[in-house]
PDB file of C-alpha atoms in Angstrom:
ATOM      1  CA  TYR U   1      12.867 -25.885 -13.895  1.00  0.00           C
ATOM      2  CA  LYS U   2      16.094 -26.619 -12.096  1.00  0.00           C
ATOM      3  CA  ASP U   3      16.376 -29.452  -9.607  1.00  0.00           C
ATOM      4  CA  GLY U   4      12.555 -29.782  -9.576  1.00  0.00           C
ATOM      5  CA  LYS U   5      11.975 -26.115  -8.729  1.00  0.00           C
ATOM      6  CA  ALA U   6      10.662 -23.321 -10.956  1.00  0.00           C
ATOM      7  CA  ASP U   7      13.634 -21.341 -12.203  1.00  0.00           C
ATOM      8  CA  GLY U   8      13.675 -18.636 -14.864  1.00  0.00           C
ATOM      9  CA  PRO U   9      11.112 -16.435 -16.605  1.00  0.00           C
ATOM     10  CA  TYR U  10       7.406 -17.315 -16.565  1.00  0.00           C
ATOM     11  CA  VAL U  11       4.228 -15.968 -18.143  1.00  0.00           C
ATOM     12  CA  SER U  12       0.615 -16.908 -17.289  1.00  0.00           C
ATOM     13  CA  TYR U  13      -2.679 -16.095 -19.010  1.00  0.00           C
ATOM     14  CA  TYR U  14      -6.344 -15.747 -18.068  1.00  0.00           C
ATOM     15  CA  ASN U  15      -8.888 -18.128 -19.638  1.00  0.00           C
ATOM     16  CA  ASN U  16      -9.888 -15.287 -21.990  1.00  0.00           C
ATOM     17  CA  GLY U  17      -6.342 -15.244 -23.410  1.00  0.00           C
ATOM     18  CA  GLN U  18      -5.281 -11.988 -21.757  1.00  0.00           C
ATOM     19  CA  LEU U  19      -1.906 -11.857 -20.022  1.00  0.00           C
ATOM     20  CA  ASP U  20      -2.298 -12.503 -16.262  1.00  0.00           C
ATOM     21  CA  ASP U  21       1.222 -11.984 -14.960  1.00  0.00           C
ATOM     22  CA  LYS U  22       4.885 -12.387 -15.776  1.00  0.00           C
ATOM     23  CA  GLY U  23       8.048 -12.535 -13.768  1.00  0.00           C
ATOM     24  CA  THR U  24      10.967 -14.753 -12.855  1.00  0.00           C
ATOM     25  CA  TYR U  25      11.490 -17.632 -10.464  1.00  0.00           C
ATOM     26  CA  LYS U  26      14.767 -18.427  -8.731  1.00  0.00           C
ATOM     27  CA  ASP U  27      15.065 -21.634  -6.718  1.00  0.00           C
ATOM     28  CA  GLY U  28      11.260 -22.047  -6.734  1.00  0.00           C
ATOM     29  CA  ARG U  29      10.481 -18.523  -5.515  1.00  0.00           C
ATOM     30  CA  LYS U  30       9.544 -15.319  -7.331  1.00  0.00           C
ATOM     31  CA  HIS U  31      12.624 -13.162  -7.730  1.00  0.00           C
ATOM     32  CA  GLY U  32      13.163  -9.974  -9.724  1.00  0.00           C
ATOM     33  CA  PRO U  33      10.743  -7.751 -11.645  1.00  0.00           C
ATOM     34  CA  TYR U  34       7.062  -8.753 -11.568  1.00  0.00           C
ATOM     35  CA  VAL U  35       4.076  -7.403 -13.521  1.00  0.00           C
ATOM     36  CA  GLY U  36       0.427  -8.396 -12.999  1.00  0.00           C
ATOM     37  CA  TYR U  37      -2.541  -7.491 -15.200  1.00  0.00           C
ATOM     38  CA  TRP U  38      -6.313  -7.227 -14.894  1.00  0.00           C
ATOM     39  CA  ASP U  39      -8.277  -9.635 -17.116  1.00  0.00           C
ATOM     40  CA  ASN U  40      -9.066  -6.679 -19.421  1.00  0.00           C
ATOM     41  CA  GLY U  41      -5.346  -6.294 -20.226  1.00  0.00           C
ATOM     42  CA  GLN U  42      -4.736  -3.210 -18.048  1.00  0.00           C
ATOM     43  CA  LEU U  43      -1.724  -3.151 -15.735  1.00  0.00           C
ATOM     44  CA  TRP U  44      -2.711  -4.109 -12.171  1.00  0.00           C
ATOM     45  CA  GLU U  45       0.520  -4.158 -10.179  1.00  0.00           C
ATOM     46  CA  LYS U  46       4.225  -3.834 -10.745  1.00  0.00           C
ATOM     47  CA  GLY U  47       7.238  -4.276  -8.489  1.00  0.00           C
ATOM     48  CA  PRO U  48      10.170  -6.508  -7.589  1.00  0.00           C
ATOM     49  CA  TYR U  49      10.357  -9.730  -5.617  1.00  0.00           C
ATOM     50  CA  LYS U  50      13.331 -10.933  -3.610  1.00  0.00           C
ATOM     51  CA  ASP U  51      13.453 -14.552  -2.471  1.00  0.00           C
ATOM     52  CA  GLY U  52       9.677 -14.951  -2.874  1.00  0.00           C
ATOM     53  CA  LYS U  53       8.706 -11.753  -1.060  1.00  0.00           C
ATOM     54  CA  GLN U  54       7.732  -8.320  -2.364  1.00  0.00           C
ATOM     55  CA  HIS U  55      10.781  -6.128  -1.895  1.00  0.00           C
ATOM     56  CA  GLY U  56      11.210  -2.584  -3.225  1.00  0.00           C
ATOM     57  CA  PRO U  57       8.878  -0.005  -4.804  1.00  0.00           C
ATOM     58  CA  TRP U  58       5.400  -1.191  -5.885  1.00  0.00           C
ATOM     59  CA  VAL U  59       2.609   0.455  -7.825  1.00  0.00           C
ATOM     60  CA  MET U  60      -0.984  -0.845  -8.001  1.00  0.00           C
ATOM     61  CA  LEU U  61      -3.593   0.441 -10.431  1.00  0.00           C
ATOM     62  CA  LEU U  62      -7.363   0.285 -10.733  1.00  0.00           C
ATOM     63  CA  GLU U  63      -8.954  -1.653 -13.597  1.00  0.00           C
ATOM     64  CA  ASN U  64      -9.279   1.573 -15.603  1.00  0.00           C
ATOM     65  CA  GLY U  65      -5.501   2.180 -15.391  1.00  0.00           C
ATOM     66  CA  GLN U  66      -5.714   4.907 -12.742  1.00  0.00           C
ATOM     67  CA  LEU U  67      -3.242   4.863  -9.822  1.00  0.00           C
ATOM     68  CA  TRP U  68      -4.675   3.179  -6.720  1.00  0.00           C
ATOM     69  CA  THR U  69      -1.696   2.859  -4.368  1.00  0.00           C
ATOM     70  CA  LYS U  70       2.051   3.133  -4.313  1.00  0.00           C
ATOM     71  CA  GLY U  71       4.665   2.348  -1.723  1.00  0.00           C
ATOM     72  CA  THR U  72       7.615   0.181  -0.782  1.00  0.00           C
ATOM     73  CA  TYR U  73       7.914  -3.350   0.552  1.00  0.00           C
ATOM     74  CA  LYS U  74      10.758  -4.734   2.609  1.00  0.00           C
ATOM     75  CA  ASP U  75      10.920  -8.515   2.958  1.00  0.00           C
ATOM     76  CA  GLY U  76       7.214  -8.850   2.089  1.00  0.00           C
ATOM     77  CA  ARG U  77       5.983  -6.154   4.476  1.00  0.00           C
ATOM     78  CA  LYS U  78       4.939  -2.571   3.772  1.00  0.00           C
ATOM     79  CA  HIS U  79       7.804  -0.341   4.815  1.00  0.00           C
ATOM     80  CA  GLY U  80       8.322   3.378   4.249  1.00  0.00           C
ATOM     81  CA  ARG U  81       6.002   5.899   2.609  1.00  0.00           C
ATOM     82  CA  TRP U  82       2.663   4.772   1.117  1.00  0.00           C
ATOM     83  CA  ALA U  83      -0.129   6.674  -0.605  1.00  0.00           C
ATOM     84  CA  TYR U  84      -3.674   5.593  -1.513  1.00  0.00           C
ATOM     85  CA  TYR U  85      -5.952   7.014  -4.224  1.00  0.00           C
ATOM     86  CA  PRO U  86      -9.643   5.991  -4.516  1.00  0.00           C
ATOM     87  CA  ASP U  87     -11.699   5.893  -7.725  1.00  0.00           C
ATOM     88  CA  ASN U  88     -11.744   9.691  -8.124  1.00  0.00           C
ATOM     89  CA  GLY U  89      -7.931   9.911  -8.437  1.00  0.00           C
ATOM     90  CA  GLN U  90      -7.524  12.298  -5.494  1.00  0.00           C
ATOM     91  CA  LEU U  91      -5.027  11.432  -2.762  1.00  0.00           C
ATOM     92  CA  GLU U  92      -7.044   9.877   0.087  1.00  0.00           C
ATOM     93  CA  ASP U  93      -4.507   8.632   2.614  1.00  0.00           C
ATOM     94  CA  LYS U  94      -0.735   8.837   3.020  1.00  0.00           C
ATOM     95  CA  GLY U  95       1.766   7.898   5.668  1.00  0.00           C
ATOM     96  CA  THR U  96       4.545   5.585   6.729  1.00  0.00           C
ATOM     97  CA  TYR U  97       4.766   1.890   7.538  1.00  0.00           C
ATOM     98  CA  LYS U  98       7.438   0.172   9.560  1.00  0.00           C
ATOM     99  CA  ASP U  99       7.680  -3.615   9.284  1.00  0.00           C
ATOM    100  CA  GLY U 100       4.112  -3.904   7.967  1.00  0.00           C
ATOM    101  CA  VAL U 101       2.301  -1.650  10.467  1.00  0.00           C
ATOM    102  CA  ARG U 102       1.466   2.059  10.414  1.00  0.00           C
ATOM    103  CA  ASN U 103       4.093   4.071  12.216  1.00  0.00           C
ATOM    104  CA  GLY U 104       4.444   7.847  12.344  1.00  0.00           C
ATOM    105  CA  ARG U 105       2.320  10.582  10.785  1.00  0.00           C
ATOM    106  CA  TRP U 106      -0.702   9.682   8.616  1.00  0.00           C
ATOM    107  CA  VAL U 107      -2.857  12.175   6.778  1.00  0.00           C
ATOM    108  CA  ARG U 108      -6.322  11.592   5.274  1.00  0.00           C
ATOM    109  CA  TYR U 109      -8.187  13.829   2.818  1.00  0.00           C
ATOM    110  CA  TYR U 110     -11.802  14.442   1.806  1.00  0.00           C
ATOM    111  CA  ASP U 111     -12.833  13.545  -1.774  1.00  0.00           C
ATOM    112  CA  ASN U 112     -12.384  17.209  -2.730  1.00  0.00           C
ATOM    113  CA  GLY U 113      -8.719  17.125  -1.652  1.00  0.00           C
ATOM    114  CA  GLN U 114      -9.126  19.112   1.575  1.00  0.00           C
ATOM    115  CA  LEU U 115      -7.463  17.857   4.748  1.00  0.00           C
ATOM    116  CA  TRP U 116      -9.724  15.627   6.867  1.00  0.00           C
ATOM    117  CA  THR U 117      -7.574  14.133   9.650  1.00  0.00           C
ATOM    118  CA  LYS U 118      -3.999  13.927  10.834  1.00  0.00           C
ATOM    119  CA  GLY U 119      -3.023  11.054  13.033  1.00  0.00           C
ATOM    120  CA  THR U 120       0.091   9.595  14.560  1.00  0.00           C
ATOM    121  CA  TYR U 121       0.666   5.871  14.862  1.00  0.00           C
ATOM    122  CA  LYS U 122       3.123   4.017  17.032  1.00  0.00           C
ATOM    123  CA  ASP U 123       3.692   0.351  16.212  1.00  0.00           C
ATOM    124  CA  GLY U 124       0.344   0.131  14.404  1.00  0.00           C
ATOM    125  CA  GLN U 125      -1.718   1.791  17.148  1.00  0.00           C
ATOM    126  CA  LEU U 126      -3.276   5.238  16.729  1.00  0.00           C
ATOM    127  CA  SER U 127      -1.711   7.498  19.369  1.00  0.00           C
ATOM    128  CA  SER U 128      -3.267  10.872  18.440  1.00  0.00           C
ATOM    129  CA  LYS U 129      -5.773  12.329  15.982  1.00  0.00           C
ATOM    130  CA  ILE U 130      -6.857  15.800  14.851  1.00  0.00           C
ATOM    131  CA  THR U 131      -9.904  16.344  12.601  1.00  0.00           C
ATOM    132  CA  TYR U 132     -10.326  19.196  10.112  1.00  0.00           C
ATOM    133  CA  LYS U 133     -13.278  20.721   8.270  1.00  0.00           C
ATOM    134  CA  ASP U 134     -12.956  23.383   5.563  1.00  0.00           C
ATOM    135  CA  GLY U 135      -9.201  23.494   6.209  1.00  0.00           C
ATOM    136  CA  LYS U 136      -9.553  24.315   9.920  1.00  0.00           C
ATOM    137  CA  LYS U 137      -9.294  22.177  13.039  1.00  0.00           C
ATOM    138  CA  ASP U 138     -12.732  20.833  13.920  1.00  0.00           C
ATOM    139  CA  GLY U 139     -13.604  19.075  17.146  1.00  0.00           C
ATOM    140  CA  THR U 140     -11.255  17.921  19.835  1.00  0.00           C
ATOM    141  CA  TRP U 141      -7.704  16.695  19.533  1.00  0.00           C
ATOM    142  CA  VAL U 142      -7.620  13.131  20.817  1.00  0.00           C
ATOM    143  CA  ARG U 143      -4.566  11.516  22.314  1.00  0.00           C
ATOM    144  CA  TYR U 144      -4.645   7.820  23.201  1.00  0.00           C
ATOM    145  CA  ASP U 145      -2.960   6.470  26.316  1.00  0.00           C
ATOM    146  CA  ASP U 146      -0.433   3.753  25.401  1.00  0.00           C
ATOM    147  CA  LYS U 147      -0.699   1.985  28.747  1.00  0.00           C
ATOM    148  CA  GLU U 148      -4.434   1.555  29.116  1.00  0.00           C
ATOM    149  CA  GLY U 149      -5.701   2.206  25.594  1.00  0.00           C
ATOM    150  CA  GLY U 150      -7.888   5.043  26.841  1.00  0.00           C
ATOM    151  CA  LYS U 151      -8.397   8.588  25.618  1.00  0.00           C
ATOM    152  CA  ARG U 152      -6.910  11.684  27.219  1.00  0.00           C
TER     153      ARG U 152
END
């Protein structure tokens, strides 16, 4: 502690004795590399903090150690490219965030890895969507009207 505020490296543990998390405080806020663990000892999440907010590349894992999600934070908000992987390890969803909301192209896949949908977001709102089945466009292409929130 420095001037009554947490300052320097810290380590915490679960009641079962397993490591919970470790990192560094600066002026009472998390700052620098951070690592969190599941109560079974497996890595849960890893990434940097800056002035108490997640800032930089982060990786989060499932309890079995398999990749769950990865992406970048900027000042505590998701920013840039992100990818999500469910229990089966296949890529499920990928796209871009801007200041914490989806922005730009997003792609979603079936459990077998085939393309399911492509969508475009603008400031967190879905603006268009195309659905696929067996690798081919399936159904209608939907475009959402920004002004009235309706479909075209």
